[in-house]
Tab-separated table of C-alpha atoms and ligand atoms in Angstrom:
chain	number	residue	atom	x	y	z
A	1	UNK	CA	254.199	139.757	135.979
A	2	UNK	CA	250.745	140.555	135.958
A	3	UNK	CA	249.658	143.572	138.417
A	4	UNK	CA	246.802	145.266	139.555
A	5	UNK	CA	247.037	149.428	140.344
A	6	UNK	CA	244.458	151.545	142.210
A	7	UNK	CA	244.137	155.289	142.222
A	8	UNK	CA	241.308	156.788	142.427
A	9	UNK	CA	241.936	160.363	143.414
A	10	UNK	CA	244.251	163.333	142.608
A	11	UNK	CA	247.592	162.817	144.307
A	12	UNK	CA	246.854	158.940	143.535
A	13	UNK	CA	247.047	160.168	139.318
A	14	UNK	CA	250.179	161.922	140.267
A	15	UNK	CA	252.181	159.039	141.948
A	16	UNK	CA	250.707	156.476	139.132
A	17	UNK	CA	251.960	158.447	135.906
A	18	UNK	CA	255.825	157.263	136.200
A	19	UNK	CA	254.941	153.817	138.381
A	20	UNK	CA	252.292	152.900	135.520
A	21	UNK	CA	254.921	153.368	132.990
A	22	UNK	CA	257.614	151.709	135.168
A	23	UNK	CA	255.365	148.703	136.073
A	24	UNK	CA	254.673	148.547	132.043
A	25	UNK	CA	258.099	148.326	131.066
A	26	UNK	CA	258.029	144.901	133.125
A	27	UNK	CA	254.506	142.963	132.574
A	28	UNK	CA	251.079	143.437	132.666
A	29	UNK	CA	249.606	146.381	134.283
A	30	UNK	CA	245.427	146.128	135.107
A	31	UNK	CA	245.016	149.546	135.986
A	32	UNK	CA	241.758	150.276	138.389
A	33	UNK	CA	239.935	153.701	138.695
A	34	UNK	CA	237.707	154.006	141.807
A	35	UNK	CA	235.904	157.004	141.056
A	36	UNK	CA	236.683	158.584	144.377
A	37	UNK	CA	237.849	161.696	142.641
A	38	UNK	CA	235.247	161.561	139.394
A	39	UNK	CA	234.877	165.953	139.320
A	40	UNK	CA	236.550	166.599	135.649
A	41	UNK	CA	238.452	168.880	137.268
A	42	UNK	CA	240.408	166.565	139.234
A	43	UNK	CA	240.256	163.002	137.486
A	44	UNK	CA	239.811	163.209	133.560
A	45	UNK	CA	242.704	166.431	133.033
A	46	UNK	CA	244.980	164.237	134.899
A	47	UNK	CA	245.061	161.142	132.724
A	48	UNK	CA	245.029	163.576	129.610
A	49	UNK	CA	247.908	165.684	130.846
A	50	UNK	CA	250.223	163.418	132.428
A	51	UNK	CA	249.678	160.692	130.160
A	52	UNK	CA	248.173	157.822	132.156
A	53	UNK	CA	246.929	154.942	130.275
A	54	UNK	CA	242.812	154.604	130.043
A	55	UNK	CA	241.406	152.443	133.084
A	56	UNK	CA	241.125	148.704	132.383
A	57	UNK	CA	238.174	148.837	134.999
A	58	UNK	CA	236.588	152.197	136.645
A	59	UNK	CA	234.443	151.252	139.389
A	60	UNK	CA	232.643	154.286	139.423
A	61	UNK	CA	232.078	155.165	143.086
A	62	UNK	CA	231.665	158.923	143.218
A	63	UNK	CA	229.931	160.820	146.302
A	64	UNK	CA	228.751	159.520	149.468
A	65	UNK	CA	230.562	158.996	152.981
A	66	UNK	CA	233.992	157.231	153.286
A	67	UNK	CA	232.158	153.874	154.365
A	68	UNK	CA	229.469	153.878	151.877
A	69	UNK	CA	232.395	154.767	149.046
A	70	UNK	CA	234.563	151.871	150.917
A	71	UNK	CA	231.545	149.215	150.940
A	72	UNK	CA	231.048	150.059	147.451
A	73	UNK	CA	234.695	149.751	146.316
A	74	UNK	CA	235.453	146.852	148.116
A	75	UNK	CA	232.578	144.748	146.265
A	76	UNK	CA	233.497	146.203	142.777
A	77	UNK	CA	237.220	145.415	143.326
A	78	UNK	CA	236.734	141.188	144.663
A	79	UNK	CA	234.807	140.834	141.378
A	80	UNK	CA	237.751	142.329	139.406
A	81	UNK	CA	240.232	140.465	141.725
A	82	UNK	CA	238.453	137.205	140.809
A	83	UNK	CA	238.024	137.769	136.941
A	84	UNK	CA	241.654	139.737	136.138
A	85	UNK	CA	243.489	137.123	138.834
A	86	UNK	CA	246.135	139.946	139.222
A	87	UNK	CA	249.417	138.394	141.311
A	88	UNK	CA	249.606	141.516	143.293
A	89	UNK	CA	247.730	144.458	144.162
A	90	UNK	CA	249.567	148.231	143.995
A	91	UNK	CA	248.170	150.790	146.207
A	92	UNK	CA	249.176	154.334	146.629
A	93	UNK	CA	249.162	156.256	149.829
A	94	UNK	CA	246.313	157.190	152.515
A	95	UNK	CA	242.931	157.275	151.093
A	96	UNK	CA	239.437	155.255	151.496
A	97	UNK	CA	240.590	154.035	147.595
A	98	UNK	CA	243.953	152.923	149.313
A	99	UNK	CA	242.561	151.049	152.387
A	100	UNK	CA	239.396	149.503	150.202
A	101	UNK	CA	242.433	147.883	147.952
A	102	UNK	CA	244.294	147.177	151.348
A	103	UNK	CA	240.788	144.982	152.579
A	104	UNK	CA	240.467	143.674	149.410
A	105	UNK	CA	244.077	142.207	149.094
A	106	UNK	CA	243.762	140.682	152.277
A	107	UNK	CA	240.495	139.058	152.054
A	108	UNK	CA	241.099	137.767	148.503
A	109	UNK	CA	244.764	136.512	149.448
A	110	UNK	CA	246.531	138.443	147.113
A	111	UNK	CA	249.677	139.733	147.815
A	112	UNK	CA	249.681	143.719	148.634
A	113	UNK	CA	252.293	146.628	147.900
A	114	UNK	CA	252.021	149.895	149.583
A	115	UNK	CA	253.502	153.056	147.807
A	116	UNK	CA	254.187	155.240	150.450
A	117	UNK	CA	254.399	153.149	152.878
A	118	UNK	CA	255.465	154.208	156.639
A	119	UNK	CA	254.156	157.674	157.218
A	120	UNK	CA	253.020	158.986	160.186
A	121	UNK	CA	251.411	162.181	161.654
A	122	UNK	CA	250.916	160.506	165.102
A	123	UNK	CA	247.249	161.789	164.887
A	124	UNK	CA	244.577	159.120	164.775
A	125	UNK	CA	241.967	161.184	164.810
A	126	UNK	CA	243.267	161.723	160.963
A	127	UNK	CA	241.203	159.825	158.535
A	128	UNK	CA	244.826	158.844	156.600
A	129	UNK	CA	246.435	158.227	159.551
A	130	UNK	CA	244.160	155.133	159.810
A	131	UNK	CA	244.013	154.265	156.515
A	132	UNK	CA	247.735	153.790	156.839
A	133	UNK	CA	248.365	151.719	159.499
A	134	UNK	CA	245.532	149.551	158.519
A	135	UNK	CA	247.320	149.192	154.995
A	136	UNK	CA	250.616	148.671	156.013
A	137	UNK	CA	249.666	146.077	157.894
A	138	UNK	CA	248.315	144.578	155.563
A	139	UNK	CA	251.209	144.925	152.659
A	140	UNK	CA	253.770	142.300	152.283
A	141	UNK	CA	255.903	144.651	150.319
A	142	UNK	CA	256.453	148.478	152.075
A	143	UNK	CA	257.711	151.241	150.021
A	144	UNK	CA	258.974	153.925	152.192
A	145	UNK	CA	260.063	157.327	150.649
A	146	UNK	CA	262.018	158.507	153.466
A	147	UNK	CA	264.497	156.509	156.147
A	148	UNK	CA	261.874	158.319	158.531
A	149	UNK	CA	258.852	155.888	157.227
A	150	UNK	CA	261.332	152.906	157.399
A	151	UNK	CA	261.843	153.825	161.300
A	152	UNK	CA	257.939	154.038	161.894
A	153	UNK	CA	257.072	150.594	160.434
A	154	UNK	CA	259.903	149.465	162.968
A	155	UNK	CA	258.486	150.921	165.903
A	156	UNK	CA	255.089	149.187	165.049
A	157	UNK	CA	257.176	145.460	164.419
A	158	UNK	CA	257.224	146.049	160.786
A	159	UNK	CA	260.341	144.588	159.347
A	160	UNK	CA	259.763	142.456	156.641
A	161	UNK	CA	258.780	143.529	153.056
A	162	UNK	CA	260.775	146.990	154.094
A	163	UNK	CA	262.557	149.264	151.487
A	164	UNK	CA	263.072	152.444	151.201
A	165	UNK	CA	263.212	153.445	147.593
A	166	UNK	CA	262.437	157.482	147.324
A	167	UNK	CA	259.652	159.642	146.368
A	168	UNK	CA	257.193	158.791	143.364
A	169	UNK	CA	256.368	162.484	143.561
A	170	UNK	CA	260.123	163.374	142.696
A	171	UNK	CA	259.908	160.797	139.957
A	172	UNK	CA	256.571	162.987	138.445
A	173	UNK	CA	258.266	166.348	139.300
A	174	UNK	CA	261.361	165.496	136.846
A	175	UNK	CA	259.034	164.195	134.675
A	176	UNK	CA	257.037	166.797	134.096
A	177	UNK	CA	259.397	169.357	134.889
A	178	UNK	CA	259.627	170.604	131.657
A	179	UNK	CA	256.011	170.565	130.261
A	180	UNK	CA	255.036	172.219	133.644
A	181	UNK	CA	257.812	175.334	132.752
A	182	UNK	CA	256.570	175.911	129.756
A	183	UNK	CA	253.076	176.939	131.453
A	184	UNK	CA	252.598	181.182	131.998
A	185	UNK	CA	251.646	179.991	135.431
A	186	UNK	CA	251.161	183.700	137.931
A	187	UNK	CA	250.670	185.992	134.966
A	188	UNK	CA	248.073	184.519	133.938
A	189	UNK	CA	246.023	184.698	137.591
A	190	UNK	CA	247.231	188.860	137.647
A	191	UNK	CA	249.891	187.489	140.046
A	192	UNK	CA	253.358	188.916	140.040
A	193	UNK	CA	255.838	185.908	140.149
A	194	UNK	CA	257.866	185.782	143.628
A	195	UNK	CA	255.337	188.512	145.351
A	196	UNK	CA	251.930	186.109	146.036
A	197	UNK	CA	251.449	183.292	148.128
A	198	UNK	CA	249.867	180.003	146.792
A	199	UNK	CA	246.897	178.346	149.050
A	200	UNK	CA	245.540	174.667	148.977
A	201	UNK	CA	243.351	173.580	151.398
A	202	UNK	CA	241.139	170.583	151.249
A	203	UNK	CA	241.171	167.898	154.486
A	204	UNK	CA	238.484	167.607	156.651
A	205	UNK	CA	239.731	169.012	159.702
A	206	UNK	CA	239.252	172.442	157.903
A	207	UNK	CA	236.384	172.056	156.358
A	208	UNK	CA	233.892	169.951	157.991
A	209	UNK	CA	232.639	172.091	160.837
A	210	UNK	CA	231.376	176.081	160.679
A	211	UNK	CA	234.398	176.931	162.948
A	212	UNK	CA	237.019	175.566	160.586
A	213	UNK	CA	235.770	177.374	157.799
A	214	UNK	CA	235.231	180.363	160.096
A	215	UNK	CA	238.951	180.186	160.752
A	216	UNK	CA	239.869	179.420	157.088
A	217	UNK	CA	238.357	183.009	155.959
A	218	UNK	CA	240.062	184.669	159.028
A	219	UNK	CA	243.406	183.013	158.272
A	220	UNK	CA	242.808	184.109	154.306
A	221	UNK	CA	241.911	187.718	155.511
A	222	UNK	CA	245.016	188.004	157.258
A	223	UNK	CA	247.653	186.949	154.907
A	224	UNK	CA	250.515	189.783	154.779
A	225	UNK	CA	251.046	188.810	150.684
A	226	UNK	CA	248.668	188.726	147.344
A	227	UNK	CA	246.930	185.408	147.356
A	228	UNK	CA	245.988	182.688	145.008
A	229	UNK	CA	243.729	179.779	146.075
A	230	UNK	CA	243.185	177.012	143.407
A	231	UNK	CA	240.036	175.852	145.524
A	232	UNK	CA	239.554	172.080	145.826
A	233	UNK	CA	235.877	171.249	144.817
A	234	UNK	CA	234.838	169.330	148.178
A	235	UNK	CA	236.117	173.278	150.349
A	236	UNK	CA	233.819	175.022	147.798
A	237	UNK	CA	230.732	172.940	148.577
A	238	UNK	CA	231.608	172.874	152.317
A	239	UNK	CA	231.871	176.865	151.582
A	240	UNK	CA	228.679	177.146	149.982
A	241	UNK	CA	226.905	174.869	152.190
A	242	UNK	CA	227.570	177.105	155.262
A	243	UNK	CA	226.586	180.057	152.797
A	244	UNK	CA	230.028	181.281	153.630
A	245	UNK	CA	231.145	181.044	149.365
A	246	UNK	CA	230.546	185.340	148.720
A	247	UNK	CA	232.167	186.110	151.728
A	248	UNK	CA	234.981	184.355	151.297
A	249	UNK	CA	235.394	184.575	147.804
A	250	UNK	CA	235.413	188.635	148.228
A	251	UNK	CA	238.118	188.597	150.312
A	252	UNK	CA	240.501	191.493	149.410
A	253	UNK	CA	244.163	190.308	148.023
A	254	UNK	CA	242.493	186.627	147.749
A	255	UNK	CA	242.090	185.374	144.064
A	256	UNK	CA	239.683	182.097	144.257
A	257	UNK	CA	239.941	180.215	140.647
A	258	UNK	CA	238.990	176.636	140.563
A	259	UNK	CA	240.994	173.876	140.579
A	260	UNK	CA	244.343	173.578	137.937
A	261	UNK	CA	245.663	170.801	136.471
A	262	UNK	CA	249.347	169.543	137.544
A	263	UNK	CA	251.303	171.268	134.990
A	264	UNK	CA	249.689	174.519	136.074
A	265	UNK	CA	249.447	174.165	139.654
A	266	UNK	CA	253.802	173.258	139.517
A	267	UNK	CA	254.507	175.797	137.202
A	268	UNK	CA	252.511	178.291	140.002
A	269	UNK	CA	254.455	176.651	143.271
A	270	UNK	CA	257.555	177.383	141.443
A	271	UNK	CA	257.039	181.015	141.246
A	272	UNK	CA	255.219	181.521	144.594
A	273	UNK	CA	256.640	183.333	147.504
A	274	UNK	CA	255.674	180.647	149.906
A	275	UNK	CA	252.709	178.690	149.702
A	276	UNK	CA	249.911	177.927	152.623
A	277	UNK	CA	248.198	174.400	152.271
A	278	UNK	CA	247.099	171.518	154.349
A	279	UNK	CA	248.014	168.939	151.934
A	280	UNK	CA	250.361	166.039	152.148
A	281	UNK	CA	251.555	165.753	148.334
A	282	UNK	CA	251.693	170.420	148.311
A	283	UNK	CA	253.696	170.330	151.306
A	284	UNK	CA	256.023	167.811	149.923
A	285	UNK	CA	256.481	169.553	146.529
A	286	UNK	CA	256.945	172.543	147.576
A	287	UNK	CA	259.949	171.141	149.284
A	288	UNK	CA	261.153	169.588	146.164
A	289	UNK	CA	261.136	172.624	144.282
A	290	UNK	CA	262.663	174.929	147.737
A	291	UNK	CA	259.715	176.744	148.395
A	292	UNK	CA	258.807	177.706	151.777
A	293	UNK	CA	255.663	175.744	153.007
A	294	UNK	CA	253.357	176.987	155.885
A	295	UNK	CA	250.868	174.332	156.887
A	296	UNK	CA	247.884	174.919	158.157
A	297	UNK	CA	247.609	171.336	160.471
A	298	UNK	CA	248.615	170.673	163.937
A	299	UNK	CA	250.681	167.625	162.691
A	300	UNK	CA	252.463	166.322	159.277
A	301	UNK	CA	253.182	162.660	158.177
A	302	UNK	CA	256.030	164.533	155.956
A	303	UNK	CA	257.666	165.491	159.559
A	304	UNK	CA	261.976	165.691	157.201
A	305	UNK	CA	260.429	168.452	156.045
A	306	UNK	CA	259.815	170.545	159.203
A	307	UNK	CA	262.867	169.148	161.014
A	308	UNK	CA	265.141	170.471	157.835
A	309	UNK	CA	263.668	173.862	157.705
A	310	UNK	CA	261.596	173.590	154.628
A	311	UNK	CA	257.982	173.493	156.297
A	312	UNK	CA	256.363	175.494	159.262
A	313	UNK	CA	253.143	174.067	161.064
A	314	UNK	CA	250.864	176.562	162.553
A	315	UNK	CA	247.413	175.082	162.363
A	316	UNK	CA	244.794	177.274	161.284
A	317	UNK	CA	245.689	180.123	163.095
A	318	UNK	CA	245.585	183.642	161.419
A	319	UNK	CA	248.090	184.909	163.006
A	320	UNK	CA	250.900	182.228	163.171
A	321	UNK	CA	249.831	181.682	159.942
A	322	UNK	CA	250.603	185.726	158.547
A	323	UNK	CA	254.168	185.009	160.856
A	324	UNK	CA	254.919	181.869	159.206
A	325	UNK	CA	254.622	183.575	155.936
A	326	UNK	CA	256.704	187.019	156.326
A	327	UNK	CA	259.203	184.243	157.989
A	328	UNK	CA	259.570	181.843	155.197
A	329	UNK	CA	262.945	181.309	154.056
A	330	UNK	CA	264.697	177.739	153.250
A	331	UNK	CA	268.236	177.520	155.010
A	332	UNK	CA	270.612	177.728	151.935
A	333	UNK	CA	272.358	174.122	153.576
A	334	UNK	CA	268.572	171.930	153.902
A	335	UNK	CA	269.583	168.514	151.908
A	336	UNK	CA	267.486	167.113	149.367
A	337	UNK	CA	264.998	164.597	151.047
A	338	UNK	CA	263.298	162.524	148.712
A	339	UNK	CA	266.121	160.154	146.855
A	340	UNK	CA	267.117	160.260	143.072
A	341	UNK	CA	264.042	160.616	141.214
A	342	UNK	CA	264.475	156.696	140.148
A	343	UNK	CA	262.027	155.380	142.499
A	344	UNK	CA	259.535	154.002	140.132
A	345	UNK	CA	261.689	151.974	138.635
A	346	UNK	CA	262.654	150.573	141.820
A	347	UNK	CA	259.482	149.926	142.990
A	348	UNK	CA	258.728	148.239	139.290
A	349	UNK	CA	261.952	145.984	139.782
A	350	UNK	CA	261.297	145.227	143.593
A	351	UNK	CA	257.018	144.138	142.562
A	352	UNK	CA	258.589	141.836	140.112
A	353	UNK	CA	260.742	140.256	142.124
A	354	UNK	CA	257.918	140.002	145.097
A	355	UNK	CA	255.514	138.389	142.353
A	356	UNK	CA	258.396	135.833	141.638
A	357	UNK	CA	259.248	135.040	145.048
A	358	UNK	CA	255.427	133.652	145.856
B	401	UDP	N1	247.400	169.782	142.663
B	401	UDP	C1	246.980	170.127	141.391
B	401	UDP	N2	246.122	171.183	141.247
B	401	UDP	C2	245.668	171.920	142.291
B	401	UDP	C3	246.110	171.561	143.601
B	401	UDP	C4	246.966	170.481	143.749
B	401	UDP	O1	247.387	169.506	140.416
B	401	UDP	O2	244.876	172.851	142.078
B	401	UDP	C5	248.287	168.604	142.815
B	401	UDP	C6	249.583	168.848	143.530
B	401	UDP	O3	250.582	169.255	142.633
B	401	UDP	C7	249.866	167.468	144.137
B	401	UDP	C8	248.504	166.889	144.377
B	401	UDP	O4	247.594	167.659	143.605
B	401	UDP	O5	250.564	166.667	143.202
B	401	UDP	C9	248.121	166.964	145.836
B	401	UDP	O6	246.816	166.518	145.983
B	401	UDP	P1	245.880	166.878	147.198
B	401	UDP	O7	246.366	168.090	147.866
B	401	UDP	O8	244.482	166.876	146.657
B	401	UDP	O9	245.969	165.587	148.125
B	401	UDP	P2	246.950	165.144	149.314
B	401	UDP	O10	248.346	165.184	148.775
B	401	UDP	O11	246.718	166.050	150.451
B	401	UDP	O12	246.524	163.752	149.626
């Protein structure tokens, strides 16, 4: 088989380190960069760490607003599409980089497969949440993680191309699980392992407006435990911009350090107390590795994890949030949620046979 992939931002690196090797084992992989993510930081330590073959293509895209990045992927990719003549296009998850492959696909008649297919936070408002339905509509092959995704492509008529396979993110966390506990990880931030709480926070909806990043610093200045933030580069600009960055980054009991690489940034969940994000792939791992996740959102796509006890939702409200955190235990009895660790080389298998079938 001959396959096209397309990442193009953090979480997108993650899921493609053990699919790219899984697709490999079976054909041809073109793989695609967008450039959505292009900050060092965030793109190049990825490929380097986790091993991910060079680009075949990198489109190049970098800053400007979702559509301009979308108009801009979508006319790089149909020239690829029409020189590699890939059989199907892979796309991973939520992003402008996932629905600009999703457009692409359709317009160009190539058959798509969605890596994450299925998920839901019931909140449209969400940039992802319409990047997803728009995609999986579009796929002719959905790959849910979680009998929960499978149910929410069936409430929207989606039956055909269904399987549930498991998480690609539980695929990377064995993976890596090794490499990543052989980091120092909390010492190494003057954080004492068990005793500090991890933050991520990145998405719009708390960052975009004065009054989200007003509520950011007042949820930061609240927390009951020592803090480490790993800051994502877009909050830091949105920080600056608002000429909020020395007030926040004083904060007493708050350690800002840019962001770390995957290795790092597991080896730190793994030794947090509990950590605070707004992040779909964060919230997730922390679940794989049974530490207690407060999310600062109104709504998750990842809902297992709040029904099973692993995950709290408080939006970004100081002082549910400070509760959440002197709260957070994981009931000794919460199942494991995301399959076997093997679902790459589902996927692979299932692509292959898709390709064949057409
Ligand atoms: N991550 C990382 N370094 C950090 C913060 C997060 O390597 O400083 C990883 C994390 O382990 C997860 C992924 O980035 O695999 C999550 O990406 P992000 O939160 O940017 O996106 P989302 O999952 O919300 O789409």
């Amino acid at each position: 088989m001959r396959v096209m992939s397309l990442v193009g931002n953090r979480p997108q690196f993650v899921k493609a380190a053990p699919l790219s090797r899984a697709l490999r084992s079976r054909g041809t992989e073109i793989l695609v960069h967008s450039g959505q993510h292009y900050d060092p930081d965030l793109a190049d330590l990825f490929f380097d760490e986790l091993a991910i073959p060079t680009p075949d293509h990198a489109l190049g895209i970098g800053q400007g607003s979702p559509l301009v990045q979308l108009a801009g992927m979508i006319t790089g990719l149909e020239a690829l599409i029409s020189t590699e003549r890939p059989e199907a296009l892979v796309v991973y998850g939520d992003t402008t980089t996932t629905l600009a492959g999703a457009l692409c696909a359709a317009k160009c008649n190539i058959p798509l497969a969605h890596v994450e297919a299925g998920l839901r936070s019931f909140d449209a408002t969400m940039p992802e949440e319409q990047n997803r339905i728009v995609t999986d509509h579009l796929s002719g092959l959905l790959l849910c993680p979680t009998p929960v995704a499978v149910e929410n492509l069936h409430h929207e008529a989606i039956t055909h191309g269904v399987h549930m396979v498991g998480d690609v993110m539980l695929d990377a966390a064995l993976m890596f699980a090794d490499a990543a506990a052989s980091r120092i990880g909390a010492t190494a931030f003057g954080m004492t392992p068990g005793e500090f709480i991890l933050i991520t926070v990145h998405r719009a909806a708390a960052t975009d407006t004065p009054e989200a990043l007003a509520a950011l610093i007042e949820m930061l200045r609240a927390l009951p435990f020592p803090a480490l933030f790993p800051v994502h580069p877009r909050t830091r600009a949105k920080l600056t911009d608002a000429g909020l960055w020395d007030e926040a980054s004083q904060i007493p009991g708050v350690t800002f350090i840019g962001p770390v690489g995957y290795l790092d940034f597991t080896r730190l969940l793994t030794q947090a107390r509990a950590v605070v994000t707004d992040s779909g792939g964060v919230q997730k791992e922390a679940c794989l590795h049974r530490i207690p996740c407060v999310t600062v959102r109104e709504t998750t796509e990842w809902t297992e994890t709040v029904t099973h006890g692993y995950n709290t939702l408080t939006g970004m409200h100081a002082g549910s949030v400070s509760a959440a955190v002197l709260d957070a235990t994981i009931p000794a009895d919460a199942p494991r949620l995301y399959g076997d660790g093997r679902a790459s080389e589902r996927i692979a298998a299932l692509i292959e046979e898709f390709v064949a079938s057409r």
